[in-house]
CSV table of C-alpha atoms in Angstrom, one decimal:
chain,number,residue,atom,x,y,z
G,1,MET,CA,101.9,93.3,88.2
G,2,HIS,CA,103.6,94.5,91.3
G,3,SER,CA,102.8,92.7,94.6
G,4,ILE,CA,102.2,94.7,97.8
G,5,LEU,CA,102.3,93.2,101.2
G,6,ILE,CA,100.2,95.1,103.9
G,7,ILE,CA,101.1,94.3,107.5
G,8,GLU,CA,98.5,96.1,109.5
G,9,ASP,CA,96.6,94.6,112.5
G,10,ASP,CA,93.5,96.9,112.2
G,11,GLU,CA,91.2,95.0,109.9
G,12,ASP,CA,89.3,98.1,108.7
G,13,VAL,CA,92.5,100.0,107.8
G,14,ASN,CA,94.0,96.9,106.2
G,15,LEU,CA,90.9,96.5,104.1
G,16,LEU,CA,90.9,100.2,103.0
G,17,LEU,CA,94.5,100.0,101.9
G,18,ALA,CA,93.9,96.7,100.1
G,19,GLU,CA,91.0,98.0,98.2
G,20,ALA,CA,92.7,101.2,97.2
G,21,LEU,CA,95.8,99.4,96.0
G,22,SER,CA,93.9,96.7,94.2
G,23,ASP,CA,91.9,99.4,92.4
G,24,ALA,CA,95.2,100.9,91.4
G,25,GLY,CA,96.2,97.7,89.7
G,26,TYR,CA,98.4,96.0,92.3
G,27,ALA,CA,98.3,92.5,93.6
G,28,VAL,CA,97.7,92.7,97.3
G,29,LYS,CA,98.6,90.4,100.2
G,30,SER,CA,97.3,91.2,103.7
G,31,SER,CA,98.8,90.3,107.0
G,32,PHE,CA,97.5,91.2,110.5
G,33,SER,CA,100.6,90.3,112.5
G,34,GLY,CA,103.6,90.0,110.2
G,35,VAL,CA,104.8,86.9,112.1
G,36,GLU,CA,104.9,84.6,109.1
G,37,GLU,CA,105.4,87.2,106.4
G,38,LEU,CA,109.2,87.4,106.4
G,39,GLN,CA,109.3,84.0,104.6
G,40,VAL,CA,107.0,85.5,101.9
G,41,ILE,CA,109.5,88.3,101.4
G,42,ARG,CA,112.4,85.8,101.4
G,43,ASP,CA,110.6,84.0,98.6
G,44,HIS,CA,110.7,87.2,96.5
G,45,SER,CA,107.0,87.2,95.9
G,46,VAL,CA,106.6,90.8,97.3
G,47,ASP,CA,107.7,94.1,95.7
G,48,LEU,CA,106.9,96.5,98.5
G,49,VAL,CA,105.8,96.4,102.1
G,50,LEU,CA,103.3,98.7,103.9
G,51,LEU,CA,104.2,98.3,107.5
G,52,ASP,CA,102.3,99.3,110.6
G,53,ILE,CA,104.5,99.8,113.7
G,54,MET,CA,102.1,98.8,116.5
G,55,LEU,CA,101.6,95.0,115.8
G,56,PRO,CA,100.2,92.5,118.3
G,57,PHE,CA,103.1,90.0,118.5
G,58,LYS,CA,106.1,91.8,117.3
G,59,ASN,CA,106.8,95.5,116.9
G,60,GLY,CA,107.1,96.8,113.4
G,61,ASP,CA,110.6,98.2,114.0
G,62,GLU,CA,111.8,94.7,115.0
G,63,LEU,CA,110.2,93.3,111.9
G,64,LEU,CA,111.9,96.0,109.8
G,65,GLN,CA,115.3,95.2,111.3
G,66,GLU,CA,114.9,91.5,110.6
G,67,LEU,CA,113.7,92.2,107.0
G,68,ARG,CA,116.8,94.4,106.3
G,69,GLU,CA,119.1,91.6,107.2
G,70,PHE,CA,118.2,89.9,103.9
G,71,SER,CA,116.1,92.2,101.7
G,72,ASP,CA,116.3,95.7,100.3
G,73,ILE,CA,112.7,95.9,99.0
G,74,PRO,CA,111.0,99.2,99.7
G,75,VAL,CA,109.2,99.5,103.0
G,76,ILE,CA,106.7,102.3,103.7
G,77,VAL,CA,105.9,102.7,107.4
G,78,ILE,CA,102.3,103.7,108.3
G,79,SER,CA,102.0,104.8,111.9
G,80,ALA,CA,100.0,107.0,114.2
G,81,LYS,CA,103.2,108.2,115.9
G,82,GLU,CA,103.9,111.7,114.6
G,83,ARG,CA,107.2,112.4,116.5
G,84,VAL,CA,110.0,113.5,114.3
G,85,GLY,CA,112.4,111.4,116.3
G,86,THR,CA,110.3,108.3,115.6
G,87,LYS,CA,110.4,108.9,111.9
G,88,ILE,CA,114.1,109.5,111.9
G,89,ASP,CA,114.8,106.3,113.9
G,90,LEU,CA,112.7,104.2,111.5
G,91,LEU,CA,114.3,105.7,108.4
G,92,LYS,CA,117.7,104.9,110.0
G,93,LEU,CA,116.5,101.3,110.5
G,94,GLY,CA,115.9,101.0,106.8
G,95,ALA,CA,112.4,102.4,106.1
G,96,ASP,CA,112.1,104.1,102.7
G,97,ASP,CA,109.1,106.3,103.5
G,98,TYR,CA,106.8,107.2,106.4
G,99,ILE,CA,103.1,108.0,106.3
G,100,THR,CA,101.3,109.3,109.4
G,101,LYS,CA,97.7,108.1,110.3
G,102,PRO,CA,95.1,109.3,109.5
G,103,PHE,CA,96.2,109.2,105.9
G,104,ASP,CA,94.8,110.0,102.5
G,105,LEU,CA,94.4,106.9,100.3
G,106,GLY,CA,95.4,108.8,97.2
G,107,GLU,CA,98.6,109.8,98.9
G,108,VAL,CA,99.4,106.2,99.9
G,109,VAL,CA,98.9,105.0,96.3
G,110,ALA,CA,101.1,107.9,95.0
G,111,ARG,CA,103.9,107.0,97.5
G,112,VAL,CA,103.7,103.3,96.6
G,113,GLU,CA,104.1,104.3,92.9
G,114,SER,CA,106.9,106.7,93.7
G,115,ASN,CA,108.9,104.1,95.7
G,116,LEU,CA,108.4,101.4,93.2
G,117,ARG,CA,109.5,103.7,90.4
G,118,ARG,CA,112.6,104.8,92.3
G,119,THR,CA,113.5,101.2,93.0
G,120,HIS,CA,113.1,100.2,89.3
G,121,ILE,CA,115.4,103.1,88.3
G,122,GLN,CA,118.0,102.2,90.8
G,123,LYS,CA,118.0,98.6,89.7
G,124,GLN,CA,118.4,99.6,86.1
G,125,ALA,CA,121.3,101.9,86.9
G,126,SER,CA,123.0,99.2,89.0
G,127,THR,CA,123.0,96.8,86.0
G,128,LEU,CA,124.6,99.3,83.6
G,129,MET,CA,128.4,99.6,83.2
G,130,ARG,CA,129.9,102.3,81.0
G,131,TYR,CA,133.5,102.8,79.8
G,132,HIS,CA,133.7,105.8,77.5
G,133,ASP,CA,131.3,104.9,74.6
G,134,LEU,CA,131.1,101.2,75.6
G,135,LEU,CA,127.9,100.2,77.5
G,136,LEU,CA,127.3,96.9,79.2
G,137,ASP,CA,123.9,95.9,80.5
G,138,ASP,CA,124.5,93.1,83.1
G,139,SER,CA,120.8,92.2,83.3
G,140,SER,CA,120.4,91.4,79.6
G,141,LYS,CA,124.1,90.7,78.9
G,142,ARG,CA,124.0,93.1,76.0
G,143,VAL,CA,126.9,95.3,74.8
G,144,SER,CA,126.7,98.4,72.7
G,145,ILE,CA,128.9,101.2,71.3
G,146,ASP,CA,127.1,104.4,70.6
G,147,ASN,CA,123.7,102.5,70.7
G,148,HIS,CA,125.0,100.0,68.1
G,149,GLU,CA,124.5,96.5,69.7
G,150,ILE,CA,127.3,94.0,69.5
G,151,GLU,CA,126.6,90.2,69.6
G,152,LEU,CA,129.1,88.5,72.0
G,153,THR,CA,129.4,85.0,73.2
G,154,ALA,CA,129.0,84.3,76.9
G,155,LYS,CA,132.8,84.0,77.4
G,156,GLU,CA,133.5,87.1,75.4
G,157,TYR,CA,131.0,89.1,77.5
G,158,MET,CA,132.5,87.8,80.7
G,159,ILE,CA,136.0,88.8,79.6
G,160,LEU,CA,134.8,92.3,78.6
G,161,GLU,CA,132.8,92.7,81.8
G,162,LEU,CA,135.9,91.8,83.9
G,163,LEU,CA,138.0,94.4,82.0
G,164,VAL,CA,135.4,97.1,82.3
G,165,LYS,CA,134.7,96.4,86.0
G,166,HIS,CA,138.4,96.7,86.7
G,167,SER,CA,139.5,99.3,84.1
G,168,GLY,CA,143.2,100.1,84.3
G,169,LYS,CA,144.1,96.7,85.9
G,170,VAL,CA,146.2,94.4,83.9
G,171,PHE,CA,144.9,90.8,83.7
G,172,THR,CA,147.2,88.0,82.9
G,173,LYS,CA,146.0,85.1,80.7
G,174,ALA,CA,145.9,83.0,83.9
G,175,ASN,CA,143.8,85.7,85.6
G,176,LEU,CA,141.3,85.7,82.7
G,177,TYR,CA,141.2,82.0,82.3
G,178,GLU,CA,140.6,81.2,86.0
G,179,SER,CA,138.0,84.0,86.4
G,180,VAL,CA,136.0,83.3,83.2
G,181,TRP,CA,136.4,79.5,82.7
G,182,GLN,CA,136.4,78.8,86.5
G,183,ASP,CA,139.2,76.3,86.1
G,184,GLU,CA,142.8,76.0,86.8
G,185,TYR,CA,145.1,77.6,84.2
G,186,LEU,CA,147.7,75.0,83.0
G,187,GLY,CA,149.6,77.2,80.6
G,188,ASP,CA,147.6,76.7,77.4
G,189,ASP,CA,146.7,80.3,76.4
G,190,ASN,CA,145.0,79.5,73.1
G,191,ALA,CA,141.4,79.8,74.6
G,192,VAL,CA,142.2,83.2,76.0
G,193,LYS,CA,144.0,84.5,72.9
G,194,THR,CA,141.2,83.3,70.6
G,195,HIS,CA,138.5,84.9,72.7
G,196,ILE,CA,140.4,88.2,73.0
G,197,SER,CA,141.0,88.2,69.3
G,198,ASN,CA,137.4,87.6,68.5
G,199,LEU,CA,136.3,90.3,71.0
G,200,ARG,CA,138.7,92.8,69.5
G,201,ASN,CA,137.3,92.1,66.0
G,202,LYS,CA,133.7,92.6,67.1
G,203,LEU,CA,134.5,95.9,68.9
G,204,LYS,CA,136.6,97.0,65.9
G,205,LYS,CA,133.7,96.3,63.5
G,206,ALA,CA,131.4,98.4,65.6
G,207,SER,CA,133.9,101.2,66.1
G,208,PRO,CA,136.6,101.0,63.3
G,209,HIS,CA,138.7,104.0,64.5
G,210,LYS,CA,139.1,103.0,68.1
G,211,GLU,CA,141.0,100.3,70.1
G,212,TYR,CA,139.5,99.1,73.3
G,213,ILE,CA,141.7,96.2,74.6
G,214,GLU,CA,145.4,96.9,75.0
G,215,THR,CA,148.1,94.1,75.1
G,216,VAL,CA,150.6,94.8,77.8
G,217,TRP,CA,153.5,92.8,76.6
G,218,GLY,CA,154.8,90.3,79.0
G,219,LEU,CA,151.9,90.9,81.4
G,220,GLY,CA,148.5,90.5,79.9
G,221,TYR,CA,145.5,92.7,78.8
G,222,ARG,CA,143.7,95.8,80.0
G,223,LEU,CA,141.4,98.5,78.5
G,224,PHE,CA,142.9,101.4,76.8
G,225,LYS,CA,142.7,104.6,78.9
């Protein structure tokens, strides 16, 4: 269940929003000043913020600026200010959406759903890495070739991820060892060679007619172009 934080000093408006969002299936937290709510957001217990601009102790635009210093969660501004310049300024400060008072509760719920859906899609896209028919999902640490999943060890995944992220770059055995094992390379290349060999075999089994990892003699490894 997604959690929505409402920062609105008008108790009636706050209650209306809370009821509508609760009825839509969201967990709702209400604040009437926003003064202590930045810590709630820091604790990652909120998925979206509905933010009023005219607050009693600190303006919403100040709060938005402070929030954007450490979080990219979606923020929908709700304000009675209708000037286009105000909307543009707030969007530049980091607001994701803007709703003008008086508002329709159905529209508010729809915009909340839209922003959460967009954020979910963006997060999913940011965790996926593709190299030709090779797909890595960084969130689940899964690897597949043409939808055929390949079981890799943690070290094998880390090696492949490094090669995919920097496709075209040649990694020496020392580069790979220090990046993946997080330790000083002392010249024993057995660990790297064994993991590269196992990784190649698993990729070959999934795609017999294609090579993915190229040995650049005298230098190291990289992905085939």
